[in-house]
CSV table of C-alpha atoms and ligand atoms in Angstrom, one decimal:
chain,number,residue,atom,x,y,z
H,1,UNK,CA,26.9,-48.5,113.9
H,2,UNK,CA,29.1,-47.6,116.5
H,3,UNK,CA,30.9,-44.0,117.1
H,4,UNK,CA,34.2,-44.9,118.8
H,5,UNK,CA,36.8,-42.6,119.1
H,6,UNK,CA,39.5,-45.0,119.9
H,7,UNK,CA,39.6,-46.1,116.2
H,8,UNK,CA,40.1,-43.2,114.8
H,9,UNK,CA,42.1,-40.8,116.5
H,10,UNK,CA,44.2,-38.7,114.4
H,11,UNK,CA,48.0,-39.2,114.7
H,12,UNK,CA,49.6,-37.0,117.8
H,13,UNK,CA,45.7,-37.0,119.7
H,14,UNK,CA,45.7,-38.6,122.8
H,15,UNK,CA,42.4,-40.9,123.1
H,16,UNK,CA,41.2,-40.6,127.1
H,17,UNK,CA,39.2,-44.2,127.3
H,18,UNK,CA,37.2,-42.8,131.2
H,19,UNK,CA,36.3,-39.2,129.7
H,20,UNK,CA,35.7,-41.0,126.0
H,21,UNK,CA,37.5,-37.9,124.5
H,22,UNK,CA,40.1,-37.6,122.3
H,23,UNK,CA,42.4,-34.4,122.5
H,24,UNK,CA,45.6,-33.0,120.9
H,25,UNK,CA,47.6,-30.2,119.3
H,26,UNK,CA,48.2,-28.6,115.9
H,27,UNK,CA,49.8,-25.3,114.7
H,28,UNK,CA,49.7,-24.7,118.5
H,29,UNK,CA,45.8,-25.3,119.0
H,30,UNK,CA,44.3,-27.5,121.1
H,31,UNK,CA,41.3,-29.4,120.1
H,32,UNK,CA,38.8,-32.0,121.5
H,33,UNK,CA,37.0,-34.9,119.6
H,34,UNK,CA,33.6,-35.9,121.4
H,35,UNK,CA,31.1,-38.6,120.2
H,36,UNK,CA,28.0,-38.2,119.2
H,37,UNK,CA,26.3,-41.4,118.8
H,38,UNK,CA,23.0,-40.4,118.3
H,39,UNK,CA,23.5,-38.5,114.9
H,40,UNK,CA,26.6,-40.8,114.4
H,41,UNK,CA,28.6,-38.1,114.2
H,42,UNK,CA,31.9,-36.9,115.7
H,43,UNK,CA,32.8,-33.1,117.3
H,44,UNK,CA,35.6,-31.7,116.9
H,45,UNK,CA,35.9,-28.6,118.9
H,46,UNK,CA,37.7,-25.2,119.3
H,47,UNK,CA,38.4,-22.8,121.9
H,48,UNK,CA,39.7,-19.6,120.3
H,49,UNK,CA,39.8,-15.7,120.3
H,50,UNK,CA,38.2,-15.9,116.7
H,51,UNK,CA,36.4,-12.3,117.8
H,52,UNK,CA,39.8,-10.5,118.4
H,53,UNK,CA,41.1,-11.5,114.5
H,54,UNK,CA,41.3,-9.2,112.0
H,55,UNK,CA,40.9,-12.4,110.3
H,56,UNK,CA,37.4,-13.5,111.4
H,57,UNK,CA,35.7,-13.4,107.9
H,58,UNK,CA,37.9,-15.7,106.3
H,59,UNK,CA,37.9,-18.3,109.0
H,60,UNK,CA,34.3,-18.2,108.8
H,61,UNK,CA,34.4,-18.5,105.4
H,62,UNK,CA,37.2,-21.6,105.5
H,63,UNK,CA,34.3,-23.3,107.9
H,64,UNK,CA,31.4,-22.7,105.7
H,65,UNK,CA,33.1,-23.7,102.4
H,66,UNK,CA,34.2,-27.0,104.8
H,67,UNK,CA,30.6,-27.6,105.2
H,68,UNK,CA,29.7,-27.1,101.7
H,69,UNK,CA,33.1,-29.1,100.0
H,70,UNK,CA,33.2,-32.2,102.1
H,71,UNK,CA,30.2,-34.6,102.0
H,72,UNK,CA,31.1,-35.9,105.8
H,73,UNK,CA,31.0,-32.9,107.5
H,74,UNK,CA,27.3,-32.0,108.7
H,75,UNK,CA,28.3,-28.9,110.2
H,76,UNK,CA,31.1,-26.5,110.7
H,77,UNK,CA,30.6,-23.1,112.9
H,78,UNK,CA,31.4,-20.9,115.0
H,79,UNK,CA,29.3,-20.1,118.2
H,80,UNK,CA,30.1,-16.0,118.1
H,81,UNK,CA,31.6,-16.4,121.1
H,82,UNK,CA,34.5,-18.6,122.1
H,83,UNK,CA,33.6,-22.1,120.0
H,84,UNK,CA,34.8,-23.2,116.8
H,85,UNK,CA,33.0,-27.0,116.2
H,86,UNK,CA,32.6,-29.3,113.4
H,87,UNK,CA,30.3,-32.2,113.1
H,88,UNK,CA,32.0,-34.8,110.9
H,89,UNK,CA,29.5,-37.6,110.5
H,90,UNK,CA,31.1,-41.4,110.6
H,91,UNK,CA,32.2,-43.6,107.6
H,92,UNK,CA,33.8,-46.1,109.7
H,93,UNK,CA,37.3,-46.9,107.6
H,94,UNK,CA,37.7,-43.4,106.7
H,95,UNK,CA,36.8,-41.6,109.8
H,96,UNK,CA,40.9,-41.3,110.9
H,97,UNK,CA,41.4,-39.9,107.3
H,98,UNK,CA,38.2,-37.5,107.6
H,99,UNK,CA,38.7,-36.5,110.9
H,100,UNK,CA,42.7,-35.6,110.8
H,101,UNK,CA,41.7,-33.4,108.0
H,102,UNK,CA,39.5,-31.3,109.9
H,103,UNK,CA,41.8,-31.2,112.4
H,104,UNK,CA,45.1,-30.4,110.7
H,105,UNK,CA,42.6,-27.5,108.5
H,106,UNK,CA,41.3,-25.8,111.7
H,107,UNK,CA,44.3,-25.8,112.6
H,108,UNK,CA,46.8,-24.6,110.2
H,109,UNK,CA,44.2,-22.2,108.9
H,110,UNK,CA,43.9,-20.6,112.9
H,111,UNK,CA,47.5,-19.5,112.7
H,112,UNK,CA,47.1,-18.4,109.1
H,113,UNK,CA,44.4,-16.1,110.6
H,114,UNK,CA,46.6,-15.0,113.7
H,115,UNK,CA,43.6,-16.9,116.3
H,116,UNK,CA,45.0,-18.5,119.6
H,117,UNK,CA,43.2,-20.5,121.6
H,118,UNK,CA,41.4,-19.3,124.6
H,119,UNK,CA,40.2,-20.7,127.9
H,120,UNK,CA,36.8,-21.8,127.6
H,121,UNK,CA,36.4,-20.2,131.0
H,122,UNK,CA,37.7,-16.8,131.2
H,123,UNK,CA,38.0,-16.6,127.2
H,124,UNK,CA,41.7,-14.9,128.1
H,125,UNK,CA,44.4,-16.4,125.7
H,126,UNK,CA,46.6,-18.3,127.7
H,127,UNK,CA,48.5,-21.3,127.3
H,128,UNK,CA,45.6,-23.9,128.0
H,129,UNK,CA,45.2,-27.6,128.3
H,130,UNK,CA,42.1,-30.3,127.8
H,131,UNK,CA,40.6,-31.3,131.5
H,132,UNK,CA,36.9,-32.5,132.3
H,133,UNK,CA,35.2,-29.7,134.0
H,134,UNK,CA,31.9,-31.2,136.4
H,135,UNK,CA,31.7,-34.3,133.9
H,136,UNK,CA,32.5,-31.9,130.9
H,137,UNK,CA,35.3,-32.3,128.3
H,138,UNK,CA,36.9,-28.5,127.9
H,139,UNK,CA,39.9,-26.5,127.4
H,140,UNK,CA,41.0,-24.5,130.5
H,141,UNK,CA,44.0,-22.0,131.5
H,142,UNK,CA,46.1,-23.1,134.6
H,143,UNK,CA,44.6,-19.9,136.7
H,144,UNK,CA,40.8,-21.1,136.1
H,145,UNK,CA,41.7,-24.8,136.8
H,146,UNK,CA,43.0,-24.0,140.4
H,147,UNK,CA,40.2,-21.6,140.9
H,148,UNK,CA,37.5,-24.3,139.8
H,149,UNK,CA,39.2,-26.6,142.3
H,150,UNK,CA,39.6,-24.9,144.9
H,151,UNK,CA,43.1,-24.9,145.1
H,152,UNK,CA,43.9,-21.3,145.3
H,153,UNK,CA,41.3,-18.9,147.7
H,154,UNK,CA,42.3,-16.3,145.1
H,155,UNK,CA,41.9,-13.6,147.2
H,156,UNK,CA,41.7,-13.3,150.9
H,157,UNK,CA,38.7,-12.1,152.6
H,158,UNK,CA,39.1,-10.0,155.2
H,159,UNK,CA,35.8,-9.7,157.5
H,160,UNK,CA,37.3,-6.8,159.6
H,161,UNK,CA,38.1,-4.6,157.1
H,162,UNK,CA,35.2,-5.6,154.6
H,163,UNK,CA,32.4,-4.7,157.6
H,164,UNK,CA,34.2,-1.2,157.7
H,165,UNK,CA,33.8,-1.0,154.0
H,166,UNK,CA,30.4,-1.9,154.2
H,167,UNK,CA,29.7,0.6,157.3
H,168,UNK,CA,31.4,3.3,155.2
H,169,UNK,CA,29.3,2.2,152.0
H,170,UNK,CA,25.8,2.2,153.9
H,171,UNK,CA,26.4,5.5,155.4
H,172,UNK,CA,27.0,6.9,151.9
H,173,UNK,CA,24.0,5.5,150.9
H,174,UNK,CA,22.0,7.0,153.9
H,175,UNK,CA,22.8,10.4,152.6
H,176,UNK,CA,20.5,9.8,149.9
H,177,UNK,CA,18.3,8.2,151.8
H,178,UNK,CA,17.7,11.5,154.0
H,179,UNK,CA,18.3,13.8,151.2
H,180,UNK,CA,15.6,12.2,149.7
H,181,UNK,CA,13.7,12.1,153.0
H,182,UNK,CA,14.2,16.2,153.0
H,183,UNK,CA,12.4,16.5,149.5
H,184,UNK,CA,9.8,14.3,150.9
H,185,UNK,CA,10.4,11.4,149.0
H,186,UNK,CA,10.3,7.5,149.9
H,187,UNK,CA,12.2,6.0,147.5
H,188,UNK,CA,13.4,2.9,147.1
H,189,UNK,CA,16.3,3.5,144.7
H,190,UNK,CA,17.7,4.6,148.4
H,191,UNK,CA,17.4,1.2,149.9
H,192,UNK,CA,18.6,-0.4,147.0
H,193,UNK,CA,22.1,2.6,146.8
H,194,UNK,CA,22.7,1.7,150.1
H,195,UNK,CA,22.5,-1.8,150.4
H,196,UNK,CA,24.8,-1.8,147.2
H,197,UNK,CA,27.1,0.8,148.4
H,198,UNK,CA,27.6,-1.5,151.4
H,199,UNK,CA,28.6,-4.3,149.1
H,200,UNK,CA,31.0,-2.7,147.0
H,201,UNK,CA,32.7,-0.8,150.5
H,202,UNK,CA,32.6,-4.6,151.7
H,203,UNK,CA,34.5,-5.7,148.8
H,204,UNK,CA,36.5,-2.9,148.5
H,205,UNK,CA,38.3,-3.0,152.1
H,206,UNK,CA,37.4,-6.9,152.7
H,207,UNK,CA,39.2,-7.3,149.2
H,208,UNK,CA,36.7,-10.4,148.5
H,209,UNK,CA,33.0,-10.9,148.9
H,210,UNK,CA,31.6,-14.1,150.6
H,211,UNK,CA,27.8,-14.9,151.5
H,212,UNK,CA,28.9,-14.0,155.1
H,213,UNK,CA,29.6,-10.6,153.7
H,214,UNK,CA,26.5,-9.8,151.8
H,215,UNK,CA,24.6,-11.3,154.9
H,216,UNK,CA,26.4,-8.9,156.9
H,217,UNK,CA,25.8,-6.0,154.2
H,218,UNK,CA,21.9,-6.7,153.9
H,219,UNK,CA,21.8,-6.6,158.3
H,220,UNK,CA,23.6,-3.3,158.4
H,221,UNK,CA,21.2,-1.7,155.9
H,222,UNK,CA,18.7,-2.6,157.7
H,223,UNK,CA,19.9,-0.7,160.1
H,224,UNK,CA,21.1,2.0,158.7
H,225,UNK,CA,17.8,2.3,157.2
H,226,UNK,CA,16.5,3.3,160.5
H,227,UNK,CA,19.4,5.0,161.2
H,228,UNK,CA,18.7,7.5,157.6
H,229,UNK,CA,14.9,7.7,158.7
H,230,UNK,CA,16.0,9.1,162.6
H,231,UNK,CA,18.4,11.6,160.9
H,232,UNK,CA,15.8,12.5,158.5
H,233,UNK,CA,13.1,13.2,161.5
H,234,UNK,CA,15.9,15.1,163.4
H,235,UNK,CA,16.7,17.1,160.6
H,236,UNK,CA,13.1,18.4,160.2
H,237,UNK,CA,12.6,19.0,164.1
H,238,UNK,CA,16.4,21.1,163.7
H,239,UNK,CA,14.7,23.1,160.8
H,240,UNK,CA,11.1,23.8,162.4
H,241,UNK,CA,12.2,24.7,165.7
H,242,UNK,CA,15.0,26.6,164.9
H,243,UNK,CA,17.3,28.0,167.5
H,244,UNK,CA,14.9,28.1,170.9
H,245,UNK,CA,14.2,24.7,171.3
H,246,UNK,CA,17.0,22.7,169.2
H,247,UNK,CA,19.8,25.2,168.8
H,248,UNK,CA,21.7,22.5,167.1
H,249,UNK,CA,21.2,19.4,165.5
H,250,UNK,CA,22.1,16.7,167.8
H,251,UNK,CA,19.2,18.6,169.9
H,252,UNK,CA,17.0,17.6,167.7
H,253,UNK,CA,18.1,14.0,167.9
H,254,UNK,CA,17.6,13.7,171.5
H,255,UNK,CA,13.8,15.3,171.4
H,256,UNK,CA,13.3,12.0,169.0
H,257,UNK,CA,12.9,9.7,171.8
H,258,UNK,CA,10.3,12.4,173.9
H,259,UNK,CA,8.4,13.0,170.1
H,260,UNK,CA,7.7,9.5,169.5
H,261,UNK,CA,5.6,9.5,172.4
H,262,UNK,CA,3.4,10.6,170.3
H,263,UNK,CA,1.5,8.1,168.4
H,264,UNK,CA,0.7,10.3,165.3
H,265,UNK,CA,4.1,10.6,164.6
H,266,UNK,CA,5.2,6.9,166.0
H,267,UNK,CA,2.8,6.5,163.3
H,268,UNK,CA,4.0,7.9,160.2
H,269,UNK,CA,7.6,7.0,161.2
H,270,UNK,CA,6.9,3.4,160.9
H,271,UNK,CA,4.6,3.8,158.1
H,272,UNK,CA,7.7,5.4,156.4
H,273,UNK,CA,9.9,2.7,157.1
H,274,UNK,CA,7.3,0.0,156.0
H,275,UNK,CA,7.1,1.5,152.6
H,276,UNK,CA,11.0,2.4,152.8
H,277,UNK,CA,11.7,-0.9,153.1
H,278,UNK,CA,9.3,-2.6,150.8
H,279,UNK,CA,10.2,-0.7,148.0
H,280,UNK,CA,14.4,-0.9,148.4
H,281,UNK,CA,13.2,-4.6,148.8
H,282,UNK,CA,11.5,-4.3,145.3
H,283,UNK,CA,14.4,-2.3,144.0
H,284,UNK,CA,17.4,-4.3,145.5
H,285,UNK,CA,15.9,-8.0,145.7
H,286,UNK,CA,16.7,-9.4,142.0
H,287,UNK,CA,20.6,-7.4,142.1
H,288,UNK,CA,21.2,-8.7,145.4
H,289,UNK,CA,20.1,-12.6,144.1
H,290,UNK,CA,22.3,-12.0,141.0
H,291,UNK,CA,25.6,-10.7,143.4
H,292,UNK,CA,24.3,-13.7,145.8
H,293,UNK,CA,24.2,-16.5,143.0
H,294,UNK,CA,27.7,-15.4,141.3
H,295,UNK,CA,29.3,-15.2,144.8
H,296,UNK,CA,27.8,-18.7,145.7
H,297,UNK,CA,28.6,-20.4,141.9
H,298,UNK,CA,32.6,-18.4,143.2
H,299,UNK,CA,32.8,-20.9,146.3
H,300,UNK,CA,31.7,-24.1,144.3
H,301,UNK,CA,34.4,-26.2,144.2
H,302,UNK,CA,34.4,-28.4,140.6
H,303,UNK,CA,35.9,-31.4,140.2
H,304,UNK,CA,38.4,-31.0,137.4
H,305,UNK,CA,40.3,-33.6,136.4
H,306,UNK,CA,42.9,-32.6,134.0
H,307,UNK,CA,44.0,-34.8,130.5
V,401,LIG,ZN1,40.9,-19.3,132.3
């Protein structure tokens, strides 16, 4: 047996012979039927702000007693999030009949219950329209289609402004850094406060956050890193010496250069920053990957090709 749509699409649905979908409206919902020729089945399938109804129970009760009243229909659910389907399995002659039931009962019973649809993207409620998303039959809103193509930038960056944002971020991160320096602590919660500080000041100023940005974020915490670890030292040297010998504090910083002379201290300095940075390594590394993939799967352009 064969599961072809273009037999049996319900009056109104527009069959789409490359993306072997059929799509179409009613009661203001817009619904897709896919093949499934495995299980000889068809889906029919929902995009809608089911969570948002007052209504929820008793759509989810419509789709269970659809299961349980009509022989042909293997499954009818909703996917707690943004996807109402039904699996209506094939009779051949009477698969228009079956299948324009469903579809005229999802629908009419949606606006009983006050749903809308909703992008399958953004899950907003906006007016939205059937496209093929990456190979991918789906219902999108205007605003995600552009995005996804790459049509609109959204957003400008701006890498002047963002690397003040991030110099601003990382040096409010470096206070804790030395604070924490003060108390004797290494800890890598600091690396990890400053290196996201310097994101968000990056996107804050730079209004939009690109892999150039967070390339530029991770290279200035670096630096200010050493930069927290220099103030620290000075700060100590201000506090043991006291007035004679570094009467104020940018004293102490220029005795820095003399001091680390010294290997002792050359010493622990760098064994500080080893450990600094290992641990705001350990702390920051899967948070930065998870800003780095998002920003990355941001710049993808899709291929979207609209119904
Ligand atoms: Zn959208």
């Amino acid at each position: 047996m064969n599961v072809q749509i273009e037999k049996i699409v319900p009056d109104g649905f527009v069959f789409e012979k490359e993306q072997n979908v059929a799509h179409g409206t009613r009661n203001g919902m817009e619904l897709l039927i896919l093949p499934m020729p495995a299980e000889e089945q068809f889906r029919v399938q929902l995009y809608a702000d089911v969570n948002s109804s007052s209504e929820k129970e008793k759509l989810l009760g419509y789709l269970s007693e659809l299961q349980q009243n009509y022989p042909y229909v293997q499954f009818a659910g909703f996917n707690g999030v943004d996807m109402i389907s039904v699996h209506v399995s094939s009779e051949e002659q009477a698969d228009k009949e079956n299948l324009t039931l469903v579809v005229s009962g999802l629908g009419s019973k949606c606006e009983e219950c006050g749903i809308h649809n909703c992008c399958s993207y953004c899950r907003r409620t906006l007016p939205v329209h059937g496209a093929v998303v990456d190979g991918v039959p789906s219902v999108i809103c205007g605003e995600c289609e552009q995005q996804l193509s790459g049509h609109t930038e959204g957003k400008k960056e701006n890498l002047l402004l963002g690397v003040i944002g991030a110099v601003i971020g990382t040096l409010l991160g470096s206070v804790l850094w030395v604070v924490l320096g003060q108390v004797g602590f290494i800890a890598g919660i600091a690396g990890y406060v400053i290196v996201f500080c310097g994101i968000k000041g990056y996107e804050f100023l730079g209004k939009k956050l690109s892999k150039t940005g967070i390339v530029l974020c991770i290279i200035l915490s670096i630096l200010m890193i050493v930069g927290a670890e220099m103030t620290s030292l000075a700060i100590t040297i201000y506090k043991e010496w006291g007035s004679m010998f570094a009467p104020t504090i940018w004293a102490a910083f220029s005795w820095i250069p003399e001091l680390m002379q010294e290997s002792e201290l050359a010493l622990a300095v760098a064994k500080d920053l080893g450990v600094g940075y290992l641990l705001a390594v350990w702390a920051s590394y899967s948070s930065v990957k998870n800003i780095w993939n998002q920003v990355a799967e941001k710049q993808k352009v899709h291929t979207v090709e609209r119904f």
